GROMACS .gro file of N, CA, C and O in nm:
model
  328
    1LEU      N    1   1.005   0.351  -1.253
    1LEU     CA    2   0.997   0.354  -1.108
    1LEU      C    3   0.941   0.484  -1.054
    1LEU      O    4   0.898   0.489  -0.940
    2SER      N    5   0.942   0.588  -1.133
    2SER     CA    6   0.896   0.717  -1.082
    2SER      C    7   0.748   0.718  -1.047
    2SER      O    8   0.704   0.800  -0.968
    3ALA      N    9   0.670   0.626  -1.103
    3ALA     CA   10   0.527   0.619  -1.072
    3ALA      C   11   0.495   0.491  -0.995
    3ALA      O   12   0.385   0.441  -1.004
    4SER      N   13   0.592   0.442  -0.919
    4SER     CA   14   0.573   0.317  -0.846
    4SER      C   15   0.554   0.342  -0.697
    4SER      O   16   0.610   0.435  -0.641
    5ILE      N   17   0.476   0.256  -0.636
    5ILE     CA   18   0.458   0.254  -0.491
    5ILE      C   19   0.453   0.108  -0.450
    5ILE      O   20   0.384   0.028  -0.513
    6MET      N   21   0.524   0.074  -0.345
    6MET     CA   22   0.518  -0.061  -0.289
    6MET      C   23   0.414  -0.062  -0.179
    6MET      O   24   0.410   0.030  -0.096
    7VAL      N   25   0.330  -0.163  -0.177
    7VAL     CA   26   0.234  -0.182  -0.069
    7VAL      C   27   0.270  -0.317  -0.007
    7VAL      O   28   0.274  -0.417  -0.076
    8GLY      N   29   0.299  -0.315   0.124
    8GLY     CA   30   0.341  -0.439   0.186
    8GLY      C   31   0.310  -0.448   0.333
    8GLY      O   32   0.269  -0.350   0.396
    9ASP      N   33   0.333  -0.568   0.386
    9ASP     CA   34   0.300  -0.595   0.526
    9ASP      C   35   0.417  -0.648   0.608
    9ASP      O   36   0.399  -0.687   0.722
   10ALA      N   37   0.537  -0.650   0.551
   10ALA     CA   38   0.649  -0.711   0.622
   10ALA      C   39   0.779  -0.635   0.597
   10ALA      O   40   0.789  -0.553   0.505
   11GLY      N   41   0.878  -0.667   0.677
   11GLY     CA   42   1.009  -0.603   0.666
   11GLY      C   43   1.073  -0.620   0.529
   11GLY      O   44   1.139  -0.529   0.479
   12THR      N   45   1.052  -0.736   0.467
   12THR     CA   46   1.110  -0.757   0.334
   12THR      C   47   1.050  -0.660   0.233
   12THR      O   48   1.121  -0.610   0.146
   13ASP      N   49   0.921  -0.633   0.245
   13ASP     CA   50   0.855  -0.538   0.154
   13ASP      C   51   0.913  -0.398   0.171
   13ASP      O   52   0.943  -0.330   0.073
   14ILE      N   53   0.928  -0.357   0.296
   14ILE     CA   54   0.984  -0.224   0.325
   14ILE      C   55   1.126  -0.216   0.272
   14ILE      O   56   1.165  -0.119   0.208
   15GLY      N   57   1.205  -0.320   0.298
   15GLY     CA   58   1.345  -0.323   0.254
   15GLY      C   59   1.360  -0.315   0.103
   15GLY      O   60   1.444  -0.240   0.052
   16VAL      N   61   1.280  -0.392   0.032
   16VAL     CA   62   1.286  -0.390  -0.116
   16VAL      C   63   1.251  -0.251  -0.168
   16VAL      O   64   1.318  -0.199  -0.257
   17ALA      N   65   1.146  -0.192  -0.113
   17ALA     CA   66   1.106  -0.058  -0.157
   17ALA      C   67   1.216   0.043  -0.131
   17ALA      O   68   1.248   0.126  -0.217
   18ARG      N   69   1.277   0.038  -0.014
   18ARG     CA   70   1.384   0.132   0.020
   18ARG      C   71   1.502   0.117  -0.074
   18ARG      O   72   1.557   0.214  -0.123
   19ARG      N   73   1.542  -0.009  -0.101
   19ARG     CA   74   1.656  -0.032  -0.191
   19ARG      C   75   1.626   0.015  -0.334
   19ARG      O   76   1.716   0.057  -0.406
   20ALA      N   77   1.500   0.007  -0.373
   20ALA     CA   78   1.461   0.050  -0.508
   20ALA      C   79   1.433   0.200  -0.514
   20ALA      O   80   1.410   0.254  -0.623
   21GLY      N   81   1.431   0.267  -0.399
   21GLY     CA   82   1.401   0.410  -0.397
   21GLY      C   83   1.255   0.439  -0.424
   21GLY      O   84   1.220   0.544  -0.479
   22VAL      N   85   1.169   0.345  -0.385
   22VAL     CA   86   1.025   0.356  -0.410
   22VAL      C   87   0.953   0.384  -0.279
   22VAL      O   88   0.983   0.320  -0.177
   23PRO      N   89   0.858   0.476  -0.276
   23PRO     CA   90   0.780   0.498  -0.154
   23PRO      C   91   0.704   0.371  -0.116
   23PRO      O   92   0.667   0.291  -0.203
   24VAL      N   93   0.680   0.354   0.014
   24VAL     CA   94   0.615   0.231   0.059
   24VAL      C   95   0.499   0.262   0.154
   24VAL      O   96   0.509   0.347   0.241
   25ILE      N   97   0.388   0.193   0.129
   25ILE     CA   98   0.271   0.200   0.215
   25ILE      C   99   0.263   0.068   0.290
   25ILE      O  100   0.255  -0.039   0.228
   26GLY      N  101   0.267   0.076   0.421
   26GLY     CA  102   0.255  -0.043   0.503
   26GLY      C  103   0.110  -0.069   0.538
   26GLY      O  104   0.033   0.024   0.558
   27VAL      N  105   0.075  -0.198   0.545
   27VAL     CA  106  -0.060  -0.235   0.583
   27VAL      C  107  -0.056  -0.309   0.716
   27VAL      O  108   0.024  -0.398   0.736
   28SER      N  109  -0.141  -0.267   0.809
   28SER     CA  110  -0.141  -0.326   0.942
   28SER      C  111  -0.218  -0.458   0.948
   28SER      O  112  -0.215  -0.527   1.049
   29PHE      N  113  -0.281  -0.496   0.838
   29PHE     CA  114  -0.365  -0.616   0.838
   29PHE      C  115  -0.299  -0.733   0.766
   29PHE      O  116  -0.364  -0.824   0.718
   30GLY      N  117  -0.167  -0.732   0.765
   30GLY     CA  118  -0.094  -0.839   0.699
   30GLY      C  119  -0.035  -0.939   0.796
   30GLY      O  120  -0.078  -0.949   0.911
   31TYR      N  121   0.066  -1.011   0.749
   31TYR     CA  122   0.129  -1.117   0.828
   31TYR      C  123   0.275  -1.080   0.854
   31TYR      O  124   0.358  -1.089   0.765
   32THR      N  125   0.304  -1.038   0.975
   32THR     CA  126   0.441  -1.006   1.011
   32THR      C  127   0.457  -1.019   1.162
   32THR      O  128   0.363  -0.993   1.237
   33ASP      N  129   0.575  -1.062   1.204
   33ASP     CA  130   0.603  -1.073   1.348
   33ASP      C  131   0.634  -0.938   1.410
   33ASP      O  132   0.616  -0.918   1.528
   34VAL      N  133   0.682  -0.846   1.327
   34VAL     CA  134   0.716  -0.711   1.373
   34VAL      C  135   0.602  -0.618   1.336
   34VAL      O  136   0.560  -0.615   1.220
   35PRO      N  137   0.550  -0.542   1.431
   35PRO     CA  138   0.445  -0.446   1.395
   35PRO      C  139   0.492  -0.354   1.282
   35PRO      O  140   0.602  -0.299   1.288
   36ILE      N  141   0.412  -0.342   1.180
   36ILE     CA  142   0.451  -0.268   1.060
   36ILE      C  143   0.489  -0.124   1.091
   36ILE      O  144   0.579  -0.068   1.027
   37ALA      N  145   0.429  -0.062   1.189
   37ALA     CA  146   0.462   0.076   1.224
   37ALA      C  147   0.608   0.088   1.267
   37ALA      O  148   0.673   0.190   1.241
   38GLU      N  149   0.662  -0.016   1.329
   38GLU     CA  150   0.802  -0.015   1.372
   38GLU      C  151   0.898  -0.015   1.253
   38GLU      O  152   1.014   0.023   1.266
   39LEU      N  153   0.851  -0.058   1.139
   39LEU     CA  154   0.934  -0.063   1.018
   39LEU      C  155   0.936   0.071   0.944
   39LEU      O  156   1.006   0.086   0.846
   40LYS      N  157   0.857   0.164   0.991
   40LYS     CA  158   0.853   0.302   0.942
   40LYS      C  159   0.826   0.315   0.792
   40LYS      O  160   0.904   0.375   0.718
   41PRO      N  161   0.711   0.263   0.746
   41PRO     CA  162   0.675   0.288   0.606
   41PRO      C  163   0.643   0.436   0.588
   41PRO      O  164   0.621   0.508   0.685
   42ASP      N  165   0.641   0.481   0.464
   42ASP     CA  166   0.609   0.622   0.437
   42ASP      C  167   0.466   0.655   0.476
   42ASP      O  168   0.437   0.767   0.519
   43ARG      N  169   0.376   0.562   0.460
   43ARG     CA  170   0.238   0.576   0.503
   43ARG      C  171   0.196   0.442   0.562
   43ARG      O  172   0.247   0.338   0.523
   44LEU      N  173   0.101   0.446   0.654
   44LEU     CA  174   0.049   0.325   0.716
   44LEU      C  175  -0.103   0.326   0.703
   44LEU      O  176  -0.166   0.426   0.737
   45ILE      N  177  -0.158   0.216   0.651
   45ILE     CA  178  -0.303   0.207   0.640
   45ILE      C  179  -0.352   0.086   0.720
   45ILE      O  180  -0.278  -0.010   0.743
   46HIS      N  181  -0.478   0.095   0.764
   46HIS     CA  182  -0.537  -0.010   0.845
   46HIS      C  183  -0.651  -0.081   0.773
   46HIS      O  184  -0.706  -0.177   0.825
   47HIS      N  185  -0.687  -0.032   0.655
   47HIS     CA  186  -0.790  -0.094   0.573
   47HIS      C  187  -0.760  -0.060   0.427
   47HIS      O  188  -0.711   0.049   0.397
   48LEU      N  189  -0.791  -0.153   0.340
   48LEU     CA  190  -0.762  -0.133   0.199
   48LEU      C  191  -0.830  -0.009   0.142
   48LEU      O  192  -0.778   0.054   0.050
   49SER      N  193  -0.943   0.030   0.198
   49SER     CA  194  -1.012   0.149   0.148
   49SER      C  195  -0.930   0.277   0.168
   49SER      O  196  -0.957   0.378   0.104
   50GLU      N  197  -0.827   0.273   0.253
   50GLU     CA  198  -0.741   0.389   0.277
   50GLU      C  199  -0.629   0.402   0.175
   50GLU      O  200  -0.559   0.502   0.171
   51LEU      N  201  -0.614   0.300   0.090
   51LEU     CA  202  -0.504   0.299  -0.007
   51LEU      C  203  -0.504   0.416  -0.104
   51LEU      O  204  -0.400   0.479  -0.123
   52PRO      N  205  -0.616   0.451  -0.167
   52PRO     CA  206  -0.611   0.562  -0.262
   52PRO      C  207  -0.561   0.693  -0.201
   52PRO      O  208  -0.478   0.762  -0.260
   53LEU      N  209  -0.608   0.726  -0.081
   53LEU     CA  210  -0.564   0.850  -0.016
   53LEU      C  211  -0.416   0.843   0.021
   53LEU      O  212  -0.342   0.939  -0.001
   54ALA      N  213  -0.372   0.731   0.073
   54ALA     CA  214  -0.231   0.716   0.109
   54ALA      C  215  -0.142   0.731  -0.013
   54ALA      O  216  -0.038   0.798  -0.009
   55ALA      N  217  -0.184   0.672  -0.124
   55ALA     CA  218  -0.106   0.683  -0.248
   55ALA      C  219  -0.103   0.827  -0.297
   55ALA      O  220   0.000   0.877  -0.341
   56GLU      N  221  -0.216   0.893  -0.289
   56GLU     CA  222  -0.223   1.033  -0.331
   56GLU      C  223  -0.130   1.119  -0.245
   56GLU      O  224  -0.062   1.209  -0.294
   57GLN      N  225  -0.125   1.090  -0.116
   57GLN     CA  226  -0.038   1.165  -0.025
   57GLN      C  227   0.109   1.144  -0.059
   57GLN      O  228   0.193   1.226  -0.024
   58LEU      N  229   0.141   1.038  -0.126
   58LEU     CA  230   0.279   1.012  -0.166
   58LEU      C  231   0.309   1.070  -0.304
   58LEU      O  232   0.401   1.029  -0.370
   59SER      N  233   0.227   1.164  -0.346
   59SER     CA  234   0.245   1.232  -0.474
   59SER      C  235   0.232   1.140  -0.594
   59SER      O  236   0.288   1.163  -0.699
   60PHE      N  237   0.155   1.036  -0.576
   60PHE     CA  238   0.125   0.945  -0.686
   60PHE      C  239  -0.015   0.979  -0.734
   60PHE      O  240  -0.108   0.901  -0.726
   61SER      N  241  -0.030   1.102  -0.779
   61SER     CA  242  -0.165   1.149  -0.807
   61SER      C  243  -0.191   1.171  -0.956
   61SER      O  244  -0.279   1.246  -0.992
   62THR      N  245  -0.115   1.101  -1.042
   62THR     CA  246  -0.148   1.111  -1.184
   62THR      C  247  -0.284   1.048  -1.205
   62THR      O  248  -0.322   0.953  -1.135
   63LYS      N  249  -0.357   1.097  -1.299
   63LYS     CA  250  -0.493   1.048  -1.319
   63LYS      C  251  -0.496   0.898  -1.345
   63LYS      O  252  -0.573   0.826  -1.285
   64SER      N  253  -0.409   0.847  -1.430
   64SER     CA  254  -0.411   0.703  -1.460
   64SER      C  255  -0.368   0.622  -1.339
   64SER      O  256  -0.420   0.514  -1.315
   65GLY      N  257  -0.274   0.672  -1.259
   65GLY     CA  258  -0.230   0.600  -1.140
   65GLY      C  259  -0.341   0.589  -1.038
   65GLY      O  260  -0.365   0.484  -0.979
   66THR      N  261  -0.411   0.698  -1.014
   66THR     CA  262  -0.520   0.698  -0.917
   66THR      C  263  -0.632   0.607  -0.965
   66THR      O  264  -0.689   0.532  -0.886
   67GLN      N  265  -0.664   0.608  -1.093
   67GLN     CA  266  -0.767   0.521  -1.145
   67GLN      C  267  -0.728   0.375  -1.126
   67GLN      O  268  -0.810   0.292  -1.091
   68ARG      N  269  -0.602   0.343  -1.148
   68ARG     CA  270  -0.555   0.206  -1.131
   68ARG      C  271  -0.571   0.162  -0.986
   68ARG      O  272  -0.615   0.052  -0.957
   69ILE      N  273  -0.536   0.248  -0.891
   69ILE     CA  274  -0.550   0.215  -0.749
   69ILE      C  275  -0.697   0.194  -0.715
   69ILE      O  276  -0.732   0.101  -0.645
   70ASP      N  277  -0.784   0.281  -0.765
   70ASP     CA  278  -0.927   0.266  -0.741
   70ASP      C  279  -0.975   0.131  -0.794
   70ASP      O  280  -1.055   0.062  -0.730
   71MET      N  281  -0.926   0.091  -0.910
   71MET     CA  282  -0.968  -0.034  -0.970
   71MET      C  283  -0.921  -0.152  -0.884
   71MET      O  284  -0.997  -0.245  -0.859
   72ILE      N  285  -0.800  -0.147  -0.836
   72ILE     CA  286  -0.748  -0.254  -0.750
   72ILE      C  287  -0.828  -0.260  -0.621
   72ILE      O  288  -0.866  -0.367  -0.576
   73THR      N  289  -0.854  -0.145  -0.561
   73THR     CA  290  -0.929  -0.140  -0.436
   73THR      C  291  -1.068  -0.200  -0.453
   73THR      O  292  -1.111  -0.282  -0.373
   74LYS      N  293  -1.138  -0.162  -0.559
   74LYS     CA  294  -1.272  -0.215  -0.582
   74LYS      C  295  -1.267  -0.366  -0.606
   74LYS      O  296  -1.351  -0.440  -0.556
   75SER      N  297  -1.166  -0.411  -0.677
   75SER     CA  298  -1.151  -0.554  -0.704
   75SER      C  299  -1.129  -0.630  -0.574
   75SER      O  300  -1.189  -0.734  -0.550
   76MET      N  301  -1.044  -0.580  -0.487
   76MET     CA  302  -1.014  -0.649  -0.362
   76MET      C  303  -1.131  -0.643  -0.265
   76MET      O  304  -1.151  -0.735  -0.186
   77ASP      N  305  -1.210  -0.537  -0.270
   77ASP     CA  306  -1.326  -0.527  -0.182
   77ASP      C  307  -1.432  -0.632  -0.216
   77ASP      O  308  -1.510  -0.672  -0.132
   78THR      N  309  -1.434  -0.677  -0.342
   78THR     CA  310  -1.536  -0.773  -0.382
   78THR      C  311  -1.489  -0.919  -0.372
   78THR      O  312  -1.567  -1.010  -0.389
   79GLU      N  313  -1.362  -0.940  -0.343
   79GLU     CA  314  -1.310  -1.076  -0.329
   79GLU      C  315  -1.366  -1.141  -0.205
   79GLU      O  316  -1.389  -1.078  -0.104
   80GLN      N  317  -1.386  -1.271  -0.214
   80GLN     CA  318  -1.433  -1.349  -0.101
   80GLN      C  319  -1.315  -1.381  -0.009
   80GLN      O  320  -1.206  -1.406  -0.057
   81PRO      N  321  -1.337  -1.382   0.122
   81PRO     CA  322  -1.230  -1.420   0.215
   81PRO      C  323  -1.186  -1.563   0.190
   81PRO      O  324  -1.265  -1.647   0.150
   82ARG      N  325  -1.058  -1.588   0.212
   82ARG     CA  326  -1.004  -1.724   0.191
   82ARG      C  327  -1.015  -1.805   0.315
   82ARG      O  328  -1.014  -1.766   0.422
   0.00000   0.00000   0.00000
């Protein structure tokens, strides 16, 4: 858990991260009735491209962790909209 970060868009995501003692990055582009900012995530992003910096700001800056986030970001940027 020491190298974990939760990324979520709803209160359940924030709650799970808090109970697990894991930092949480909220995304404003998800599906929730409550504005994610009101749930007070540790960081808030408005586009997936902001994820690597937000994760780095949460002290998740190990080389392998940052590379993994970059890989996820690139993968999601190339996905087709549903």
